[in-house]
Coordinates of C-alpha atoms and ligand atoms in Angstrom, one line a residue:
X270 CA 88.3 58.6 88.6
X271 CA 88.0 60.7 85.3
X272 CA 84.4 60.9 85.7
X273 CA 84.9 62.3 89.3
X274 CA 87.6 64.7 88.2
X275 CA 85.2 65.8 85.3
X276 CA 82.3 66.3 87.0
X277 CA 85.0 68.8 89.5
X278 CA 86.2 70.7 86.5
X279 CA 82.4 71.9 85.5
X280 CA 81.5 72.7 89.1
X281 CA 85.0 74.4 89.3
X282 CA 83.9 78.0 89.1
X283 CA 80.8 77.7 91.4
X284 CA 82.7 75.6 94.4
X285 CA 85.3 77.8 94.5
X286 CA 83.8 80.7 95.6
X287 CA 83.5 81.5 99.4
X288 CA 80.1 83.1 99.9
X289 CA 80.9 86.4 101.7
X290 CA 84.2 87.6 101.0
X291 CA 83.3 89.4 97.8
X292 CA 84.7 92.2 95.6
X293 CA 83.2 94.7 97.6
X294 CA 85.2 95.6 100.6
X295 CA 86.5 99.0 100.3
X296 CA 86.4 101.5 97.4
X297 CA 89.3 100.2 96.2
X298 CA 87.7 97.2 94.7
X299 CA 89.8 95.0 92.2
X300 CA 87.3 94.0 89.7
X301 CA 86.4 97.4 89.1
X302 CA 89.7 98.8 89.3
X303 CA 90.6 95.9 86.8
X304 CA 89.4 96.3 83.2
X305 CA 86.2 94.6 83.1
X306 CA 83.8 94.5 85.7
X307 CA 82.6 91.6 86.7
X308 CA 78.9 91.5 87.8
X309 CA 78.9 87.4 88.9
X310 CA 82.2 87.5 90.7
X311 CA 81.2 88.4 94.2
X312 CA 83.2 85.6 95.7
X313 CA 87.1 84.7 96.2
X314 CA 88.8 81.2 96.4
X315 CA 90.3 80.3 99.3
X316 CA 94.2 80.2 98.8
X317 CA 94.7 76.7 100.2
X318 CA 92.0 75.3 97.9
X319 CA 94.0 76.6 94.5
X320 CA 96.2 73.5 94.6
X321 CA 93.6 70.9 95.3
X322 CA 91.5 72.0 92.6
X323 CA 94.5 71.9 90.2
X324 CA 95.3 69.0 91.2
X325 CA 91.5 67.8 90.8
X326 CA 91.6 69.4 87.3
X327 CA 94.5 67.3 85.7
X328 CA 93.6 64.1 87.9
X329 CA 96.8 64.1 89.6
X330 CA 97.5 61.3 92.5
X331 CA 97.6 62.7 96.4
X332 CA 100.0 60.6 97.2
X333 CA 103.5 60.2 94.9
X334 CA 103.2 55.9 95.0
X335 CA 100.0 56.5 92.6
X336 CA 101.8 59.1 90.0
X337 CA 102.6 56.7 87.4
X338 CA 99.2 55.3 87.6
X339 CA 97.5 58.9 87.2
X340 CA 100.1 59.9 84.4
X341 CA 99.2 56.2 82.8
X342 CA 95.3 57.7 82.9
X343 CA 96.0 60.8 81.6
X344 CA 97.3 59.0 78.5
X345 CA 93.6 58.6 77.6
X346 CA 93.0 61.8 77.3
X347 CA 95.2 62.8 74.3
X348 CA 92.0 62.4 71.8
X349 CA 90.1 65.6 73.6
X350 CA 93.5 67.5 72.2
X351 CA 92.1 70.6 69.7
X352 CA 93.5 69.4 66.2
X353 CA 93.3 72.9 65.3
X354 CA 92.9 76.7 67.4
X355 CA 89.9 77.1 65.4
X356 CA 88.0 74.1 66.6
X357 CA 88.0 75.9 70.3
X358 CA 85.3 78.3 71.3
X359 CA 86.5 81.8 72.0
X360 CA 87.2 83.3 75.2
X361 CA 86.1 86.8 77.1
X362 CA 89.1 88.1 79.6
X363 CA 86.1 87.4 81.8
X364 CA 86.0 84.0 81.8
X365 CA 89.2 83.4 83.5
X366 CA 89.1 86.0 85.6
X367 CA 89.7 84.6 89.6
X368 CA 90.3 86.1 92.9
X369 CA 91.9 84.2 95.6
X370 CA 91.9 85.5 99.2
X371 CA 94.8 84.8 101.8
X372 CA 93.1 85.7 105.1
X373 CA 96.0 86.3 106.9
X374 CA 94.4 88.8 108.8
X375 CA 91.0 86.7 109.5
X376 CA 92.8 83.4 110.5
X377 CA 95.9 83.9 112.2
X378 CA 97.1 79.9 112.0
X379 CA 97.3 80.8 108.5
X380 CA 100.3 83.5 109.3
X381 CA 103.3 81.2 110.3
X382 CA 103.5 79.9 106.8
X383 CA 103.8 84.2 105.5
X384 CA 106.3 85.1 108.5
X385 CA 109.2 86.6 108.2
X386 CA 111.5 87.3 111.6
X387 CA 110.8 91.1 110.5
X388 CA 107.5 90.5 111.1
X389 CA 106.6 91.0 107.7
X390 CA 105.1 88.8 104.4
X391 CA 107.3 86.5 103.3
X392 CA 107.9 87.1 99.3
X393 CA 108.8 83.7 98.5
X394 CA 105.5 82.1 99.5
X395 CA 103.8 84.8 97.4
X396 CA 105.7 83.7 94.5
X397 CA 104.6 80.7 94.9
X398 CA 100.8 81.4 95.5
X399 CA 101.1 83.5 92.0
X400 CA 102.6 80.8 90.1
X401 CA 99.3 78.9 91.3
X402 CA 97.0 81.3 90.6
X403 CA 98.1 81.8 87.2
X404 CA 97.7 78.2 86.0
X405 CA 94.7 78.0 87.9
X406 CA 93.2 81.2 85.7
X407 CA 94.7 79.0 82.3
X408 CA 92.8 76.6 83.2
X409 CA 89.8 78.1 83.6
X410 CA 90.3 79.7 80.1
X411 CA 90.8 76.7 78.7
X412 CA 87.4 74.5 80.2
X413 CA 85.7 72.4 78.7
X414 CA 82.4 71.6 80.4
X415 CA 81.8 68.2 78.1
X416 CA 85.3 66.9 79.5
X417 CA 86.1 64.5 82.5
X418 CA 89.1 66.3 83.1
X419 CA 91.8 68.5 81.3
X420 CA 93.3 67.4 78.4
X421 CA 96.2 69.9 79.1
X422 CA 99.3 70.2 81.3
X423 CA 99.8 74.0 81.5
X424 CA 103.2 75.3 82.8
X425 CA 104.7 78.2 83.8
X426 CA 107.6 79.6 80.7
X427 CA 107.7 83.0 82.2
X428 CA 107.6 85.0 84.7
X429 CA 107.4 88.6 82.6
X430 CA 107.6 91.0 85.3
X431 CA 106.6 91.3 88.6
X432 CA 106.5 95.2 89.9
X433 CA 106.0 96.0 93.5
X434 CA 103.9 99.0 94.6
X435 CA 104.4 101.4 97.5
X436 CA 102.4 100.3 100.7
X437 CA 104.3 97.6 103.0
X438 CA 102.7 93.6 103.4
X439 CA 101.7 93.0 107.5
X440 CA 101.3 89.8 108.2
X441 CA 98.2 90.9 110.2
X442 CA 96.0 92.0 107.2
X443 CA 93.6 90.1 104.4
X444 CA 95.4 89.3 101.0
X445 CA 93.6 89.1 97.9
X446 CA 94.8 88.1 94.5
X447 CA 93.2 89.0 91.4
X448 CA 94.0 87.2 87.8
X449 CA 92.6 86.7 84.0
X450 CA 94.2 85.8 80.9
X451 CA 95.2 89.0 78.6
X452 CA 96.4 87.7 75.6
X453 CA 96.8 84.2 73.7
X454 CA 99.1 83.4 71.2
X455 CA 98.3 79.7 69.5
X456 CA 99.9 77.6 73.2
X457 CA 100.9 80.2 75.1
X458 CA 98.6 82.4 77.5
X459 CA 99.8 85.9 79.3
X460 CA 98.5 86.2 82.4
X461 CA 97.8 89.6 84.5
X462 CA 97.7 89.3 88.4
X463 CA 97.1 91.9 91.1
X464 CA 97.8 91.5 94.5
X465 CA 95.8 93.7 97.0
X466 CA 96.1 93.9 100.8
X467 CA 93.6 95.4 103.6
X468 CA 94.2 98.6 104.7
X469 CA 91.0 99.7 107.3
X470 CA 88.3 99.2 104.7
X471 CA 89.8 99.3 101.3
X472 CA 92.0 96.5 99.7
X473 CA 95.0 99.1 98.7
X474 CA 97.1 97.2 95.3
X475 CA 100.7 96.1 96.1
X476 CA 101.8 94.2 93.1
X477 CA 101.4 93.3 89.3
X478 CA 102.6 90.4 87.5
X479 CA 102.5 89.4 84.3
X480 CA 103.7 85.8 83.9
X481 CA 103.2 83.4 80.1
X482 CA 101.7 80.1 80.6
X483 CA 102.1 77.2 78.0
X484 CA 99.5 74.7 77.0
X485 CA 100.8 71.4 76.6
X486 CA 99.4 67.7 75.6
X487 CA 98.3 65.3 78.4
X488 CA 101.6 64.6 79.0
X489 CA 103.6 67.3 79.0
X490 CA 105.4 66.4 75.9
X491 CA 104.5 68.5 73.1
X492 CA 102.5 71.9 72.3
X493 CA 98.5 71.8 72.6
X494 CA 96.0 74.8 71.3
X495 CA 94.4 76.7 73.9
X496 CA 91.2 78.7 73.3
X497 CA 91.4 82.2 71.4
X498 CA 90.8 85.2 73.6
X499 CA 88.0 88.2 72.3
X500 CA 88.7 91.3 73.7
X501 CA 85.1 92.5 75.1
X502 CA 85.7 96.5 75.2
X503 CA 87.9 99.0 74.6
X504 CA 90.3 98.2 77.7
X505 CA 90.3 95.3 76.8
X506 CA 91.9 95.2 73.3
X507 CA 94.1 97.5 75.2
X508 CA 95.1 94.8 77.1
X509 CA 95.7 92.0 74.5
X510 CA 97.4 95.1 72.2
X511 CA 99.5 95.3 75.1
X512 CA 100.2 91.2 75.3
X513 CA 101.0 91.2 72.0
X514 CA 103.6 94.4 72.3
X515 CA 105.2 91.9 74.9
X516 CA 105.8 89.2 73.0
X517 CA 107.4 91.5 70.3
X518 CA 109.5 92.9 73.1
X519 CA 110.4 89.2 74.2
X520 CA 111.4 88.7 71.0
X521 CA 113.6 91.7 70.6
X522 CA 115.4 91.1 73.8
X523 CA 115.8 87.8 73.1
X524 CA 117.7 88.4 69.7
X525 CA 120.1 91.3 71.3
X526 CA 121.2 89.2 74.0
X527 CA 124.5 89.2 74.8
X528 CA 124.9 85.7 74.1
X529 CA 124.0 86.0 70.9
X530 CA 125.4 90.3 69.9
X531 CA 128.3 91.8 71.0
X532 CA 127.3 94.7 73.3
X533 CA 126.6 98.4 71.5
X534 CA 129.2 101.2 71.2
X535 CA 128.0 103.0 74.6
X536 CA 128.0 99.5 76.6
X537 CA 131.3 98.4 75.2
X538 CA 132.7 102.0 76.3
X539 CA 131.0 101.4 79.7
X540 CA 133.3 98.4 80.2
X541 CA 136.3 99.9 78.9
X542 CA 136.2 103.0 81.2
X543 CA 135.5 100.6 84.4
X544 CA 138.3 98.2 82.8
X545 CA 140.6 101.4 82.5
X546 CA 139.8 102.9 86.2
X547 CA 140.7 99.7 87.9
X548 CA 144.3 99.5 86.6
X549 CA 147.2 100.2 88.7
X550 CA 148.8 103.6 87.9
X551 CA 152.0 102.6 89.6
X552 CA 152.4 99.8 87.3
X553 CA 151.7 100.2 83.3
X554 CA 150.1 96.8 83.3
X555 CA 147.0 95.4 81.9
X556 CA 147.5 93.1 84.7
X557 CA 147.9 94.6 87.7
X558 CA 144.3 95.5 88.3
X559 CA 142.5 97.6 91.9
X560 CA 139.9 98.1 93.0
X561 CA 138.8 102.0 92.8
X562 CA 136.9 103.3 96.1
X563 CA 134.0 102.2 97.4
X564 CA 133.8 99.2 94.7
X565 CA 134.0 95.3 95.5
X566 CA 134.8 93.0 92.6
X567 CA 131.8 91.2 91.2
X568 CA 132.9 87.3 91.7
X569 CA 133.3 88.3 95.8
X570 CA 129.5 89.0 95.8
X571 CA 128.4 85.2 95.0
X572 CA 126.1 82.9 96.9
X573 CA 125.6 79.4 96.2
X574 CA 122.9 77.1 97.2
X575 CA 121.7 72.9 96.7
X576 CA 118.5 71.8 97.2
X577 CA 117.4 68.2 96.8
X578 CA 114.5 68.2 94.9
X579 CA 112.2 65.9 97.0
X580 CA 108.6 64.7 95.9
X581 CA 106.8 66.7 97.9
X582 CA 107.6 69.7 96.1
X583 CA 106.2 68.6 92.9
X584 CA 104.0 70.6 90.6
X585 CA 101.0 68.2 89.5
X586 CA 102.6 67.1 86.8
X587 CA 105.4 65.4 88.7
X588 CA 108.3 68.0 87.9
X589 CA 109.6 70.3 90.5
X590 CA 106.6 73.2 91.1
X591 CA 108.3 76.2 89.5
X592 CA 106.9 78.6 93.0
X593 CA 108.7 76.3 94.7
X594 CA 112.0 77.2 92.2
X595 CA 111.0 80.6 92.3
X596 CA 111.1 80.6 96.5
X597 CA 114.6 79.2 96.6
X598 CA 116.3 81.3 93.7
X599 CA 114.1 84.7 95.6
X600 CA 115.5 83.9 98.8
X601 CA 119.0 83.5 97.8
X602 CA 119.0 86.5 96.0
X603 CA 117.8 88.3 98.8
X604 CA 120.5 86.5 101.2
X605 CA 123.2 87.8 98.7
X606 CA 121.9 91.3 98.1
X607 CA 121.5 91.6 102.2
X608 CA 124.8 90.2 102.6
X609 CA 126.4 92.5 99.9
X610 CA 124.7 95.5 101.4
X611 CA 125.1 94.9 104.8
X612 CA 121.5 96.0 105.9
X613 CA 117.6 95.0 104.9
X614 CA 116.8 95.0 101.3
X615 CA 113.6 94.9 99.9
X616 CA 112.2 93.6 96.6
X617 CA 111.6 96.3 94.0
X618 CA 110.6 94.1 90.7
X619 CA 111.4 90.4 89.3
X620 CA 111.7 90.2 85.8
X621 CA 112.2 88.1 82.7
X622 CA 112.6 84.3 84.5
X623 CA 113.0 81.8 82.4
X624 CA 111.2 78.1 83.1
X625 CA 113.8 76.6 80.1
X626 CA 113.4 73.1 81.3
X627 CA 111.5 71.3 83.9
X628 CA 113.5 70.4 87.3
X629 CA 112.8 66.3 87.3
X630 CA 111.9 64.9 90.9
X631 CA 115.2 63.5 92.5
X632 CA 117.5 66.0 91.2
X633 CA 120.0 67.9 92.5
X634 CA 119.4 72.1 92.2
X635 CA 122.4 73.8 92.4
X636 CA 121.7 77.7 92.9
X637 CA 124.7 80.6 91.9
X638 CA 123.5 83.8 92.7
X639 CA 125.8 87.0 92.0
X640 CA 125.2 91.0 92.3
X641 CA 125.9 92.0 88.7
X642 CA 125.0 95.5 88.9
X643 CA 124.5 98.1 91.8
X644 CA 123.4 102.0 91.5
X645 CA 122.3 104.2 94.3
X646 CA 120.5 102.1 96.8
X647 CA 119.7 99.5 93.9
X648 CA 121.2 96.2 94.0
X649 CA 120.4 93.9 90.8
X650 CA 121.2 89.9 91.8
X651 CA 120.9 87.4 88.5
X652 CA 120.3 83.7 90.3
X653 CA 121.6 80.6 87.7
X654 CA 119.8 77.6 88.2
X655 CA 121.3 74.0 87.1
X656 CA 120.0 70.4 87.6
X657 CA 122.2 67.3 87.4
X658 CA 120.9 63.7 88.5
X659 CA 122.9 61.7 91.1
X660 CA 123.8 59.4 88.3
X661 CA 124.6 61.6 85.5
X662 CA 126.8 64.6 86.6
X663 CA 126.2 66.9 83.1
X664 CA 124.5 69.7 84.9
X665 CA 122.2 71.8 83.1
X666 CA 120.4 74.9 82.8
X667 CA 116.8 75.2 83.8
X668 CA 116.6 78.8 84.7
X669 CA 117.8 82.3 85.0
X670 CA 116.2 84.2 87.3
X671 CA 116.5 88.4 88.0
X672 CA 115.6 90.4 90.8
X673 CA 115.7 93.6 91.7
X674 CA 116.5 95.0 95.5
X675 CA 116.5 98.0 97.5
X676 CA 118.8 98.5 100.2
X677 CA 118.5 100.6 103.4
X678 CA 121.4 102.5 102.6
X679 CA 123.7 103.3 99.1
X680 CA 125.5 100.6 98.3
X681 CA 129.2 100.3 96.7
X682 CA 129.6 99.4 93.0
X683 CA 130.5 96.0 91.5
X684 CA 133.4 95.7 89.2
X685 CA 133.7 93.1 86.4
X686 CA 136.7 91.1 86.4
X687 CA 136.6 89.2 83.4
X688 CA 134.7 89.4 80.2
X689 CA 131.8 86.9 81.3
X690 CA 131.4 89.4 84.3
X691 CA 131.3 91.9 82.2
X692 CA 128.3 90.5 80.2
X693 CA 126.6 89.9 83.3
X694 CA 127.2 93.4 84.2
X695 CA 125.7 94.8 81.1
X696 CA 122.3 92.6 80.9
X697 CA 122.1 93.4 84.9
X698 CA 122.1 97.5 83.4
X699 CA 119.4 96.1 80.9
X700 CA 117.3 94.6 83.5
X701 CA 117.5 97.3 85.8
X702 CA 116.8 100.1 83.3
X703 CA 113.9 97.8 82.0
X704 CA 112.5 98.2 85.4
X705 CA 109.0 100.1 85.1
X706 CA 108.3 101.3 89.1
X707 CA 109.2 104.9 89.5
X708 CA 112.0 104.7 92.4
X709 CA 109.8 107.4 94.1
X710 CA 106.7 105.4 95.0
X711 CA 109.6 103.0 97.1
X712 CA 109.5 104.7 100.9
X713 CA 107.8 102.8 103.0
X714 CA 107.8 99.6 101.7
X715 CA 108.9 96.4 103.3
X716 CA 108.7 93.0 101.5
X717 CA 111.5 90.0 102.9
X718 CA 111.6 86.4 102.1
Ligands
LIG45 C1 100.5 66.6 92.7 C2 100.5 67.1 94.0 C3 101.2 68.5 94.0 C4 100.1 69.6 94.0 C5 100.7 71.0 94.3 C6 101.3 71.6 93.0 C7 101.2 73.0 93.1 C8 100.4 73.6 91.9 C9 101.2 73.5 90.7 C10 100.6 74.2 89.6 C11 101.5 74.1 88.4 C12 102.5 75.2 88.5 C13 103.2 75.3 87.2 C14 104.5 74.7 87.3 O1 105.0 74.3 88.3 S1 105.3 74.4 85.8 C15 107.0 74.1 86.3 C16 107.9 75.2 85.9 N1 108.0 75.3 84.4 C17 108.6 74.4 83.7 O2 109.1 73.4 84.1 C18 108.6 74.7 82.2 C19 109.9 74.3 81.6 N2 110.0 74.7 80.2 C20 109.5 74.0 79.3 O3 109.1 72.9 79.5 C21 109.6 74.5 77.9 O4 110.7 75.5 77.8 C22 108.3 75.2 77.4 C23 107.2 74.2 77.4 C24 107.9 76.4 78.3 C25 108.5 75.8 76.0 O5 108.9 74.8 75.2 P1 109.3 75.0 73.7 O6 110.2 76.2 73.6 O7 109.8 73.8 73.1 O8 107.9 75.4 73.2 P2 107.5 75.7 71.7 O9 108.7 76.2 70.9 O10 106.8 74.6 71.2 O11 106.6 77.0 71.9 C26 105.3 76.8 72.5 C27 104.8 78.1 72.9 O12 105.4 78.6 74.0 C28 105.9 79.9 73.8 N3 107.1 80.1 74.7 C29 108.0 79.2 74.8 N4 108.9 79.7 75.7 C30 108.5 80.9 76.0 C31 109.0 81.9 76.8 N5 110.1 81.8 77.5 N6 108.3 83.1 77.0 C32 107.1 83.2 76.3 N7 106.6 82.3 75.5 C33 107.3 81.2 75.4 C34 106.1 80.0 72.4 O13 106.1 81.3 71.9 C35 105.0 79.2 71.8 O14 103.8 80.0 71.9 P3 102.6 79.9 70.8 O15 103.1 80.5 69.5 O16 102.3 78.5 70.6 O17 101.5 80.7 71.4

């Protein structure tokens, strides 16, 4: 079976490629809008073979009664771990570089999957085709011709940012995705992903995603090296400059968070002037708190959610597949926004998700998910995501997740109750204001779950 899965892995960048369906349709072409041009990669991937050939690449069982015996052969693989970063051959941006094509367009049966009622793409499932794609581009960053199969188990740890551009997703036009690792740190890979869609003859651009990827030993216990990464041209170290300003940034935000630092003088006044203008004038009370117009109180926007984390939505290392995380904590956030707004509301950017700890098969997923800031037409949701087993009820934290919508119309402001709602207030400010889309390109844009 290793042999087999081997033999899969080295033919992986040839087999995937459908002969035909190339880079160059229309003069918007991805690879050369991208920042290398790629002479050999005329071809794209299907989008239903990405998670066969993942699942080919790590030997993973088809069916869930033979996971403990593929997880038992994976064992044998922990002596093709690097013992060092410097034992790996270097990588071009190149070398991982992938384009998958969703031919909604060319093969309607394909559609029901992307529907929404709205008659429009369905931004969950393209969540989950990116969270695919981007292990899929690790892995092929990360080959290793001489092996049977991959010594690594590469998971998603973040979802950076995903931005959305101006033109609208039909459920009647080709898809394309385009990916390639950007920047390496010694386990961790950044990945950048386009997505382009068919307009007449030219595949227009409609979103960018940056997401981090984390190498891991055959087993998913412990950090493994992944290959370094040589920028080829200027644009390039532009690029990995770029991926390794991010992970300064991570790092920043991380230590300011509100959990950790009180919020700054202007924040802090922020919350004292909304805390002031919802206190009753007829009553010189701290207590006595209203609402001021057009306002609703944060804790009367929430949403909650359980999903039963069933085998056949595992990833192929037998956790819960983090698209399929991402689907469920999108589409509650779009319920809630829709239901706080009371009209359509359209995804704007995703930012800054968290994979903290893998969802284990058979757990319970229990989803909150709150407006914690509004502005304008601008509604920011924050989704919690907690585990707990049927037989132990400690629930837990696997993710926080934030998304950003636009409604139809202006929407009222949310007022913090209590000092936890006032923290989630603030880092829903910091979230929005981190967002990078000018609100201009937004007009005639539709994406729904
Ligand atoms: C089988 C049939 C099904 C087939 C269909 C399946 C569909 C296809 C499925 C395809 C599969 C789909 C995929 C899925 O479904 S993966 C499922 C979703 N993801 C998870 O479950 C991951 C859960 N989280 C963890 O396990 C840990 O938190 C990880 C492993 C992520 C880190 O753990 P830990 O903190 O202990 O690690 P460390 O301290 O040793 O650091 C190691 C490195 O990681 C870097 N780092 C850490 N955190 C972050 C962060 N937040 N941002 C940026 N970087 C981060 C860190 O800087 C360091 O980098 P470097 O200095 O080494 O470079």
């Amino acid at each position: 079976m290793m042999r087999r899965a081997a033999l899969r892995l080295c033919a992986l960048s040839k087999e995937l490629l459908i002969p035909g369906r190339g880079l160059t349709q229309g003069s918007q072409d991805p690879g050369k809008q991208g920042i290398f041009h790629i002479q050999e990669a005329c071809s794209s991937v299907h989008v239903n073979h990405v998670r066969d050939k993942l699942r080919e690449i790590v030997g993973a069982s088809t069916n869930w009664k033979d996971h403990v015996k593929a997880m038992e052969e994976r064992k044998l693989l922990y002596s093709f771990l690097a013992k060092s970063q410097k034992e790996l051959p270097p990588r071009r941006m190149k070398d991982s570089y992938i384009e998958v094509l969703l031919p909604l367009g060319s093969e309607p049966e394909l559609r029901e999957k992307y529907l929404t009622v709205q008659n429009t793409v369905r931004f969950g499932r393209i969540l989950e085709d990116l969270d695919s794609l981007g292990v899929l581009v690790c892995y092929m960053h990360t080959k290793n011709d001489s092996l049977k199969m991959s010594p690594l188990s590469i998971v998603t740890a973040l979802v950076d940012k995903i931005d959305m551009c101006k033109k609208s997703l039909s459920p009647e036009q080709d898809i394309k995705f385009s990916g390639h690792v950007s920047w390496v740190g010694k386990s961790s890979m950044e990945v950048k992903m386009k997505m382009f869609q068919l307009h007449g003859n030219e595949f227009c651009p409609v979103l960018d995603a940056t997401f981090v990827m984390v190498a891991r030993d055959a087993e998913n216990k412990g950090p493994a090296f992944v290959n370094p990464l040589i920028p080829g041209n200027v644009e390039e170290e532009e690029l990995f400059r770029q991926g390794e300003l991010n992970k300064g940034k991570r790092i920043a935000f991380s230590s300011t968070s509100l959990l950790k630092m009180a919020p700054s003088a202007k924040e802090r006044n922020t919350i004292h002037e909304m805390f002031l203008s919802t206190l009753d004038p007829k009553t010189i009370s701290f207590q006595s708190r209203v609402l001021p117009p057009n306002a609703v109180w944060m804790e009367s926007t929430k949403l909650k959610s359980l999903e039963v984390c069933h085998p056949q939505e595992r990833n192929i290392f037998n956790r819960i597949f983090g698209g399929f995380l991402m689907r469920k904590a999108y589409e509650l956030a779009w319920a809630t926004a829709c239901n706080f707004s009371g009209s359509r509301s359209f995804v704007v950017a995703v930012d800054d998700i968290m994979f903290q700890k893998p969802v284990e098969i058979g757990s319970l997923l229990f989803l909150s998910s709150q407006v914690c800031f509004t502005q304008n037409n601008y509604i920011q949701v924050r989704v919690h995501s907690e585990v707990a087993s049927l037989q132990n009820k400690e629930h837990m934290t696997t993710n926080v997740f934030h998304f950003t919508f636009m409604s139809e119309k202006e929407v009222p402001l949310v007022y913090p109750k209590t000092y936890g709602e006032s923290m989630l207030y603030l880092d829903g400010q910091r979230h929005f204001s981190s967002m990078s889309v000018p609100v201009s390109l937004r007009k005639d844009y539709r994406v729904e779950p």
